[in-house]
Amino acid sequence: MMTYVILFGLLVAYKANGWLMALLPATALISWGLTDLMKKARTKAWKRFWLIVVVLVDLAPLIYFKYTNFFISIFNDAFATNFSPLSIILPVGISFYTFQAISYSVDTYKQKITYDVSLLEYCFYITFFPLLFAGPITRTDTLVPQLRYKSPIDGKLVNLGLWLIILGLLKKGIVADYLAQYTTNMIFDNPADYSGFEVAMGVFGYAMQIYCDFSGYSDLSIGLAAIMGFRLLPNFNFPYKSRSVTEFWRRWHISLSTWFRDYVYIPLGGNRKGKCRTYLNNFITMLVAGLWHGSTWMFIIWGALHGAALVIHKFCKSLFLDKIKDNIPVKFFSWLITFVFVLVTWIFFASKNMDDACVVFSKIGTDFDWAYLVPFVGARTMWTVFALLAFILHFTPYKWNEKIKEYFVKSPWIVKLLLFALAVQLVINFSQDSVQPLIYAQF
């Protein structure tokens, strides 16, 4: 079974990347081999040496394909040269399988993985096709043990997988793609052409779009894995409910935020070397996270803003926030500040350059008028419905979501089939001329 899944994963990679897919098996073979050498090393110094080697080897293709032109532009600006950017195509999914490879090597070095992982198991782990395009980043100890101790088919797990697939289709195929028509394809392409109210709606819509886009893909990935008999960890936990930036990063893209915590923040020293060093480590980690998202200054600014917000929250928390009574007004105010901050930072994330971001801020700050509300809703009724529906459903009580999921799992198979068919039909009905690409696939 493992061989067939590996071959299918390579076929999916080939369809997405052409012959650049060769990087995937090459990464698997080289990373596993170097990690095996590290395990066999007799001294800690040699183990550390091989760890550095394997991490650098894993990162080399990612750095070349993702950051070469960024470094060339920095060099040109610094030394007034005019080196032309190279014609480089970023292989889809390279960041995600690179991070999975690094996590295996580091966890092996730290003896968190106490069992031998065969080459076949490792290739399965790296090439598992539901995770190839946009994660979630899965650790070895989540996937490999399930390969070894396969239990009989779990009907509840299969039904749960189908439920997640339906949710993923609705989130990505309908809401995210429909919102993208206005947010990504219009507002953030030419913000100067719209009023402040329209631009503000575009920023709000983008927040809903990126959430539904990536959480929808995560639901599809986790659901598909569940149908195959594998339990993967959830990747989103209603992040816009957060009442602090710290909480936001515990709910948003959980697999990525925990990866940066375990393999960047903690190796930098974590919170073990005093408050000032903790603040610095938080800030550096978010800078790295910003750079990971893309090789432009916009993503670095986005990461720096979140890093600064984490530092400010932790500083204020120890200074006076813990002393404030946690009542309803405080909870609402905390949520509002956090949500507005996240919206503001999405502007840098979505804008093509700083000039466009400044136009967005200028339009909202100087040209915002509620008089546009009625004509906007009249002109973009369905868009408004989808944006508000995504927002409202995001804030439904957790127990309601669990009950609906439970009802679906226990429902007759004919009901499940009809709901799945309905979801597919809705995607077809609301689809546009071309499917919007996954936002996180570019990272």
Short mmCIF file of C-alpha atoms in Angstrom, two decimals:
data_model
loop_
_atom_site.label_atom_id
_atom_site.label_comp_id
_atom_site.label_asym_id
_atom_site.label_seq_id
_atom_site.Cartn_x
_atom_site.Cartn_y
_atom_site.Cartn_z
CA MET A 1 0.00 0.00 0.00
CA MET A 2 2.78 2.43 0.91
CA THR A 3 4.45 2.00 -2.49
CA TYR A 4 1.25 2.81 -4.37
CA VAL A 5 0.61 5.93 -2.28
CA ILE A 6 4.21 7.08 -2.77
CA LEU A 7 3.98 6.61 -6.54
CA PHE A 8 0.67 8.46 -6.64
CA GLY A 9 2.20 11.30 -4.60
CA LEU A 10 5.06 11.55 -7.10
CA LEU A 11 2.55 11.60 -9.95
CA VAL A 12 0.66 14.47 -8.27
CA ALA A 13 3.96 16.31 -7.80
CA TYR A 14 4.82 15.75 -11.47
CA LYS A 15 1.45 17.11 -12.61
CA ALA A 16 2.02 20.22 -10.49
CA ASN A 17 5.72 20.82 -11.10
CA GLY A 18 6.82 18.90 -14.18
CA TRP A 19 10.34 17.55 -13.88
CA LEU A 20 11.00 19.82 -10.90
CA MET A 21 9.13 17.12 -8.98
CA ALA A 22 12.49 15.32 -8.89
CA LEU A 23 13.33 17.57 -5.94
CA LEU A 24 10.77 15.71 -3.86
CA PRO A 25 12.25 12.19 -4.06
CA ALA A 26 15.76 13.69 -3.99
CA THR A 27 14.95 15.49 -0.74
CA ALA A 28 13.48 12.29 0.73
CA LEU A 29 16.47 10.11 -0.17
CA ILE A 30 19.20 12.58 0.80
CA SER A 31 17.52 13.74 4.00
CA TRP A 32 16.84 10.19 5.19
CA GLY A 33 20.39 9.08 4.33
CA LEU A 34 22.10 12.00 6.08
CA THR A 35 19.85 11.61 9.12
CA ASP A 36 20.80 7.94 9.24
CA LEU A 37 24.47 8.96 9.26
CA MET A 38 23.70 11.35 12.10
CA LYS A 39 22.05 8.56 14.11
CA LYS A 40 25.10 6.34 13.64
CA ALA A 41 27.59 9.01 14.70
CA ARG A 42 29.31 8.06 17.96
CA THR A 43 29.87 11.47 19.50
CA LYS A 44 27.56 14.39 20.11
CA ALA A 45 29.84 16.69 18.12
CA TRP A 46 29.56 14.50 15.04
CA LYS A 47 25.80 14.19 15.50
CA ARG A 48 25.56 17.98 15.62
CA PHE A 49 27.76 18.22 12.52
CA TRP A 50 25.52 15.88 10.52
CA LEU A 51 22.41 17.71 11.76
CA ILE A 52 23.78 21.01 10.45
CA VAL A 53 24.65 19.32 7.15
CA VAL A 54 21.22 17.76 6.66
CA VAL A 55 19.37 21.00 7.57
CA LEU A 56 21.51 23.03 5.15
CA VAL A 57 21.05 20.44 2.40
CA ASP A 58 17.27 20.44 2.98
CA LEU A 59 17.14 24.23 2.91
CA ALA A 60 19.39 24.73 -0.14
CA PRO A 61 16.72 24.10 -2.84
CA LEU A 62 14.16 26.18 -0.94
CA ILE A 63 16.58 29.11 -0.60
CA TYR A 64 17.55 28.92 -4.27
CA PHE A 65 14.06 28.71 -5.74
CA LYS A 66 12.36 31.04 -3.29
CA TYR A 67 14.92 33.70 -2.37
CA THR A 68 17.56 34.01 -5.11
CA ASN A 69 15.85 36.92 -6.87
CA PHE A 70 15.12 38.59 -3.52
CA PHE A 71 18.82 38.47 -2.63
CA ILE A 72 19.72 39.77 -6.10
CA SER A 73 17.39 42.77 -5.63
CA ILE A 74 18.91 43.50 -2.21
CA PHE A 75 22.42 43.28 -3.71
CA ASN A 76 21.43 45.61 -6.55
CA ASP A 77 19.98 48.16 -4.12
CA ALA A 78 22.97 47.98 -1.78
CA PHE A 79 25.74 48.22 -4.38
CA ALA A 80 23.94 50.04 -7.24
CA THR A 81 24.37 47.07 -9.58
CA ASN A 82 21.89 45.88 -12.20
CA PHE A 83 22.00 42.11 -12.12
CA SER A 84 18.89 40.77 -13.83
CA PRO A 85 16.58 38.46 -11.86
CA LEU A 86 16.73 34.82 -12.86
CA SER A 87 13.85 33.00 -14.48
CA ILE A 88 12.97 30.72 -11.57
CA ILE A 89 9.72 28.84 -11.02
CA LEU A 90 8.94 28.00 -7.40
CA PRO A 91 8.02 24.30 -7.14
CA VAL A 92 4.59 23.88 -5.56
CA GLY A 93 4.78 22.53 -2.01
CA ILE A 94 8.56 22.81 -1.59
CA SER A 95 8.27 24.74 1.69
CA PHE A 96 5.98 22.16 3.26
CA TYR A 97 7.93 19.00 2.47
CA THR A 98 11.20 20.80 3.32
CA PHE A 99 9.86 21.70 6.76
CA GLN A 100 8.65 18.12 7.30
CA ALA A 101 12.12 16.81 6.39
CA ILE A 102 13.80 19.23 8.81
CA SER A 103 11.41 18.33 11.63
CA TYR A 104 12.26 14.63 11.21
CA SER A 105 16.02 15.27 11.38
CA VAL A 106 15.81 17.63 14.37
CA ASP A 107 13.43 15.35 16.29
CA THR A 108 15.74 12.42 15.63
CA TYR A 109 18.72 14.42 16.90
CA LYS A 110 16.79 15.35 20.06
CA GLN A 111 15.76 11.68 20.47
CA LYS A 112 12.08 12.54 20.28
CA ILE A 113 11.84 9.77 17.68
CA THR A 114 13.00 6.67 19.49
CA TYR A 115 12.29 4.16 16.71
CA ASP A 116 13.91 3.50 13.35
CA VAL A 117 12.04 4.92 10.35
CA SER A 118 12.57 2.85 7.21
CA LEU A 119 13.27 4.54 3.89
CA LEU A 120 9.88 3.40 2.58
CA GLU A 121 8.08 4.86 5.60
CA TYR A 122 10.02 8.10 5.28
CA CYS A 123 9.21 8.42 1.57
CA PHE A 124 5.54 7.89 2.42
CA TYR A 125 5.78 10.62 5.06
CA ILE A 126 7.43 13.12 2.69
CA THR A 127 5.32 12.38 -0.41
CA PHE A 128 1.90 11.86 1.23
CA PHE A 129 -0.18 13.57 -1.45
CA PRO A 130 -2.94 15.21 0.68
CA LEU A 131 -0.20 17.33 2.28
CA LEU A 132 1.90 18.18 -0.77
CA PHE A 133 0.46 21.50 -1.95
CA ALA A 134 -0.17 23.47 1.23
CA GLY A 135 0.26 21.24 4.26
CA PRO A 136 -0.68 21.02 7.04
CA ILE A 137 2.92 20.38 8.15
CA THR A 138 2.78 16.95 9.74
CA ARG A 139 5.34 15.50 12.15
CA THR A 140 6.83 12.05 11.81
CA ASP A 141 5.36 10.82 15.09
CA THR A 142 1.87 11.71 13.86
CA LEU A 143 1.97 9.77 10.58
CA VAL A 144 4.56 6.98 10.74
CA PRO A 145 3.20 5.13 13.83
CA GLN A 146 -0.18 4.92 12.06
CA LEU A 147 1.51 3.16 9.16
CA ARG A 148 2.75 0.45 11.49
CA TYR A 149 -0.34 -0.14 13.58
CA LYS A 150 -3.14 -0.06 11.07
CA SER A 151 -6.45 -0.85 12.70
CA PRO A 152 -9.52 -2.08 10.82
CA ILE A 153 -11.41 0.54 8.84
CA ASP A 154 -12.96 3.01 11.26
CA GLY A 155 -16.39 3.97 9.91
CA LYS A 156 -16.59 7.00 12.19
CA LEU A 157 -13.22 8.26 10.95
CA VAL A 158 -14.30 7.82 7.33
CA ASN A 159 -17.54 9.71 7.97
CA LEU A 160 -15.60 12.45 9.73
CA GLY A 161 -13.30 12.63 6.71
CA LEU A 162 -16.27 13.04 4.38
CA TRP A 163 -17.63 15.81 6.61
CA LEU A 164 -14.30 17.67 6.46
CA ILE A 165 -14.17 17.27 2.67
CA ILE A 166 -17.65 18.81 2.35
CA LEU A 167 -16.60 21.69 4.62
CA GLY A 168 -13.41 22.16 2.62
CA LEU A 169 -15.29 22.26 -0.67
CA LEU A 170 -17.73 24.86 0.64
CA LYS A 171 -15.01 27.02 2.21
CA LYS A 172 -12.52 26.95 -0.66
CA GLY A 173 -14.66 26.22 -3.71
CA ILE A 174 -17.48 28.65 -2.92
CA VAL A 175 -16.69 31.25 -0.26
CA ALA A 176 -12.96 31.86 -0.78
CA ASP A 177 -13.09 31.76 -4.58
CA TYR A 178 -16.19 33.98 -4.76
CA LEU A 179 -14.73 36.55 -2.36
CA ALA A 180 -11.48 36.56 -4.34
CA GLN A 181 -13.26 38.03 -7.38
CA TYR A 182 -13.56 41.32 -5.54
CA THR A 183 -10.75 41.29 -2.96
CA THR A 184 -7.71 39.88 -4.76
CA ASN A 185 -8.72 40.43 -8.39
CA MET A 186 -10.05 43.98 -8.01
CA ILE A 187 -9.34 45.84 -4.77
CA PHE A 188 -5.75 44.75 -4.13
CA ASP A 189 -4.91 44.86 -7.83
CA ASN A 190 -5.98 48.52 -8.19
CA PRO A 191 -6.92 50.05 -4.81
CA ALA A 192 -6.74 53.60 -6.17
CA ASP A 193 -9.77 52.93 -8.39
CA TYR A 194 -12.18 52.42 -5.49
CA SER A 195 -13.71 54.42 -2.65
CA GLY A 196 -12.57 54.09 0.96
CA PHE A 197 -15.67 52.07 1.86
CA GLU A 198 -15.11 49.65 -1.03
CA VAL A 199 -11.46 49.24 -0.08
CA ALA A 200 -12.42 48.61 3.57
CA MET A 201 -14.86 45.93 2.45
CA GLY A 202 -12.06 44.44 0.38
CA VAL A 203 -9.81 44.21 3.44
CA PHE A 204 -12.59 42.58 5.48
CA GLY A 205 -13.36 40.22 2.59
CA TYR A 206 -9.71 39.27 2.24
CA ALA A 207 -9.59 38.23 5.91
CA MET A 208 -12.52 35.90 5.28
CA GLN A 209 -11.08 34.76 1.94
CA ILE A 210 -7.65 33.74 3.22
CA TYR A 211 -9.19 31.95 6.19
CA CYS A 212 -11.67 30.00 4.07
CA ASP A 213 -9.02 29.35 1.41
CA PHE A 214 -6.42 27.79 3.65
CA SER A 215 -8.62 26.27 6.32
CA GLY A 216 -10.71 24.85 3.48
CA TYR A 217 -7.66 23.20 1.96
CA SER A 218 -6.62 21.94 5.40
CA ASP A 219 -10.08 20.42 5.86
CA LEU A 220 -9.77 18.71 2.47
CA SER A 221 -6.31 17.36 3.31
CA ILE A 222 -7.23 16.12 6.76
CA GLY A 223 -10.53 14.71 5.47
CA LEU A 224 -8.88 12.84 2.60
CA ALA A 225 -6.29 11.42 4.99
CA ALA A 226 -9.10 10.35 7.35
CA ILE A 227 -10.87 8.45 4.55
CA MET A 228 -7.55 6.66 3.96
CA GLY A 229 -7.44 5.78 7.68
CA PHE A 230 -5.01 8.43 8.99
CA ARG A 231 -5.76 10.86 11.79
CA LEU A 232 -4.08 14.24 11.31
CA LEU A 233 -4.12 17.11 13.77
CA PRO A 234 -6.46 20.09 13.19
CA ASN A 235 -4.82 23.12 11.59
CA PHE A 236 -7.26 25.94 12.40
CA ASN A 237 -9.33 26.66 15.49
CA PHE A 238 -11.54 29.67 14.70
CA PRO A 239 -8.63 32.16 14.82
CA TYR A 240 -10.74 35.31 14.50
CA LYS A 241 -12.22 34.56 17.91
CA SER A 242 -8.83 35.36 19.45
CA ARG A 243 -8.56 38.05 22.12
CA SER A 244 -4.80 38.56 21.74
CA VAL A 245 -2.17 38.12 19.05
CA THR A 246 -0.64 35.34 21.14
CA GLU A 247 -3.94 33.47 21.09
CA PHE A 248 -4.32 34.17 17.35
CA TRP A 249 -1.09 32.28 16.63
CA ARG A 250 -2.30 29.37 18.72
CA ARG A 251 -5.39 29.14 16.52
CA TRP A 252 -4.14 30.18 13.06
CA HIS A 253 -2.24 27.67 10.89
CA ILE A 254 -1.41 25.63 13.98
CA SER A 255 1.00 23.26 12.23
CA LEU A 256 3.11 26.16 10.95
CA SER A 257 3.08 28.21 14.16
CA THR A 258 4.08 25.17 16.24
CA TRP A 259 6.80 24.37 13.69
CA PHE A 260 8.31 27.84 14.10
CA ARG A 261 7.94 27.54 17.87
CA ASP A 262 9.74 24.18 18.04
CA TYR A 263 12.42 24.71 15.38
CA VAL A 264 13.11 28.46 15.49
CA TYR A 265 11.87 30.02 18.74
CA ILE A 266 13.02 27.28 21.14
CA PRO A 267 16.48 26.81 19.49
CA LEU A 268 16.96 30.60 19.80
CA GLY A 269 16.50 30.18 23.55
CA GLY A 270 12.74 30.42 23.91
CA ASN A 271 11.81 31.94 27.24
CA ARG A 272 14.75 30.40 29.10
CA LYS A 273 17.10 33.42 29.04
CA GLY A 274 15.13 36.25 30.58
CA LYS A 275 12.35 38.53 29.44
CA CYS A 276 14.36 40.69 27.04
CA ARG A 277 15.75 37.66 25.25
CA THR A 278 12.24 36.14 25.15
CA TYR A 279 10.90 39.27 23.47
CA LEU A 280 13.77 39.26 20.97
CA ASN A 281 13.23 35.57 20.20
CA ASN A 282 9.53 36.18 19.58
CA PHE A 283 10.31 39.04 17.24
CA ILE A 284 12.98 37.13 15.29
CA THR A 285 10.71 34.10 14.96
CA MET A 286 7.94 36.18 13.42
CA LEU A 287 10.43 37.88 11.09
CA VAL A 288 11.49 34.43 9.87
CA ALA A 289 7.81 33.45 9.54
CA GLY A 290 7.19 36.55 7.46
CA LEU A 291 10.16 35.80 5.21
CA TRP A 292 8.95 32.22 4.81
CA HIS A 293 5.65 33.47 3.44
CA GLY A 294 7.33 35.25 0.58
CA SER A 295 10.53 36.85 -0.65
CA THR A 296 9.29 40.46 -0.56
CA TRP A 297 9.55 43.23 1.98
CA MET A 298 5.77 43.19 2.39
CA PHE A 299 5.85 39.80 4.07
CA ILE A 300 8.78 40.85 6.24
CA ILE A 301 6.81 43.91 7.38
CA TRP A 302 3.81 41.67 8.07
CA GLY A 303 5.99 39.35 10.18
CA ALA A 304 7.65 42.27 11.98
CA LEU A 305 4.25 43.74 12.91
CA HIS A 306 3.09 40.43 14.37
CA GLY A 307 6.42 40.02 16.15
CA ALA A 308 6.12 43.50 17.66
CA ALA A 309 2.51 42.78 18.69
CA LEU A 310 3.57 39.55 20.43
CA VAL A 311 6.28 41.43 22.33
CA ILE A 312 3.90 44.24 23.34
CA HIS A 313 1.24 41.79 24.48
CA LYS A 314 3.66 39.72 26.57
CA PHE A 315 5.16 42.89 28.11
CA CYS A 316 1.75 44.39 28.95
CA LYS A 317 0.44 41.06 30.18
CA SER A 318 3.08 40.84 32.88
CA LEU A 319 2.81 44.57 33.62
CA PHE A 320 -0.95 45.11 34.01
CA LEU A 321 -3.18 42.99 31.72
CA ASP A 322 -3.28 40.05 34.16
CA LYS A 323 -4.66 42.40 36.81
CA ILE A 324 -7.68 43.49 34.74
CA LYS A 325 -10.94 41.72 35.50
CA ASP A 326 -11.90 39.47 32.59
CA ASN A 327 -15.53 40.56 32.15
CA ILE A 328 -17.65 40.82 28.99
CA PRO A 329 -16.67 44.41 28.03
CA VAL A 330 -12.97 43.56 28.48
CA LYS A 331 -13.36 40.41 26.41
CA PHE A 332 -15.10 42.33 23.62
CA PHE A 333 -12.55 45.14 23.64
CA SER A 334 -9.67 42.64 23.60
CA TRP A 335 -11.26 40.80 20.68
CA LEU A 336 -11.91 44.03 18.77
CA ILE A 337 -8.32 45.27 19.13
CA THR A 338 -6.96 41.90 18.02
CA PHE A 339 -9.32 41.58 15.06
CA VAL A 340 -8.62 45.11 13.81
CA PHE A 341 -4.88 44.54 14.16
CA VAL A 342 -5.09 41.31 12.14
CA LEU A 343 -7.13 43.12 9.46
CA VAL A 344 -4.52 45.90 9.27
CA THR A 345 -1.66 43.44 8.90
CA TRP A 346 -3.51 41.54 6.15
CA ILE A 347 -3.21 44.74 4.09
CA PHE A 348 0.57 44.27 3.94
CA PHE A 349 0.12 40.57 3.28
CA ALA A 350 -2.24 41.11 0.34
CA SER A 351 -0.73 44.24 -1.23
CA LYS A 352 1.75 43.86 -4.08
CA ASN A 353 4.03 46.62 -2.79
CA MET A 354 4.26 49.40 -0.22
CA ASP A 355 2.76 51.97 -2.57
CA ASP A 356 -0.42 49.91 -2.91
CA ALA A 357 -0.58 49.35 0.86
CA CYS A 358 -0.27 53.11 1.43
CA VAL A 359 -3.09 53.71 -1.05
CA VAL A 360 -5.30 51.24 0.87
CA PHE A 361 -4.63 53.03 4.17
CA SER A 362 -5.12 56.43 2.56
CA LYS A 363 -8.42 55.45 0.97
CA ILE A 364 -9.82 54.03 4.19
CA GLY A 365 -8.53 56.95 6.25
CA THR A 366 -9.61 59.84 4.01
CA ASP A 367 -12.32 58.53 1.69
CA PHE A 368 -14.50 56.31 3.90
CA ASP A 369 -18.22 57.09 3.77
CA TRP A 370 -21.07 54.94 5.08
CA ALA A 371 -23.24 56.34 2.29
CA TYR A 372 -21.66 53.71 0.04
CA LEU A 373 -23.14 50.87 2.13
CA VAL A 374 -26.55 50.57 0.45
CA PRO A 375 -25.31 50.85 -3.17
CA PHE A 376 -22.44 48.48 -2.36
CA VAL A 377 -24.80 45.81 -1.01
CA GLY A 378 -27.09 46.32 -3.98
CA ALA A 379 -24.26 45.91 -6.47
CA ARG A 380 -22.52 43.04 -4.65
CA THR A 381 -25.33 41.29 -2.82
CA MET A 382 -24.02 37.73 -3.08
CA TRP A 383 -20.47 38.81 -2.20
CA THR A 384 -21.79 40.58 0.91
CA VAL A 385 -23.82 37.50 1.88
CA PHE A 386 -20.79 35.22 1.59
CA ALA A 387 -18.52 37.60 3.53
CA LEU A 388 -21.02 38.06 6.36
CA LEU A 389 -21.94 34.37 6.41
CA ALA A 390 -18.29 33.38 6.74
CA PHE A 391 -17.88 35.88 9.57
CA ILE A 392 -21.04 34.86 11.44
CA LEU A 393 -20.44 31.11 11.12
CA HIS A 394 -16.91 31.66 12.40
CA PHE A 395 -18.38 32.84 15.70
CA THR A 396 -20.98 30.13 16.23
CA PRO A 397 -20.47 28.32 19.55
CA TYR A 398 -18.04 25.42 19.38
CA LYS A 399 -20.62 22.97 20.75
CA TRP A 400 -22.97 23.81 17.86
CA ASN A 401 -20.30 22.82 15.34
CA GLU A 402 -19.64 19.62 17.22
CA LYS A 403 -23.34 18.71 17.30
CA ILE A 404 -23.75 19.32 13.56
CA LYS A 405 -20.70 17.18 12.88
CA GLU A 406 -22.05 14.46 15.15
CA TYR A 407 -25.42 14.50 13.38
CA PHE A 408 -23.69 14.14 10.02
CA VAL A 409 -21.51 11.23 11.21
CA LYS A 410 -24.58 9.38 12.54
CA SER A 411 -26.83 10.17 9.57
CA PRO A 412 -27.76 7.47 6.97
CA TRP A 413 -25.40 7.06 4.03
CA ILE A 414 -28.00 8.43 1.62
CA VAL A 415 -28.07 11.72 3.53
CA LYS A 416 -24.28 11.93 3.41
CA LEU A 417 -24.31 11.22 -0.32
CA LEU A 418 -26.93 13.89 -0.99
CA LEU A 419 -25.08 16.50 1.07
CA PHE A 420 -21.82 15.71 -0.73
CA ALA A 421 -23.54 15.94 -4.11
CA LEU A 422 -25.14 19.24 -3.05
CA ALA A 423 -21.74 20.65 -2.04
CA VAL A 424 -20.21 19.65 -5.39
CA GLN A 425 -23.14 21.15 -7.29
CA LEU A 426 -22.87 24.42 -5.37
CA VAL A 427 -19.16 24.62 -6.17
CA ILE A 428 -19.97 24.10 -9.86
CA ASN A 429 -22.76 26.70 -9.81
CA PHE A 430 -20.67 29.40 -8.13
CA SER A 431 -17.37 28.61 -9.87
CA GLN A 432 -15.96 31.19 -12.24
CA ASP A 433 -14.12 30.81 -15.54
CA SER A 434 -11.01 29.63 -13.70
CA VAL A 435 -10.40 28.20 -10.25
CA GLN A 436 -8.63 30.62 -7.92
CA PRO A 437 -5.21 29.21 -6.96
CA LEU A 438 -4.60 28.29 -3.34
CA ILE A 439 -3.14 31.32 -1.58
CA TYR A 440 -0.72 29.25 0.48
CA ALA A 441 0.41 27.13 -2.49
CA GLN A 442 2.67 30.05 -3.50
CA PHE A 443 4.54 29.81 -0.20
#
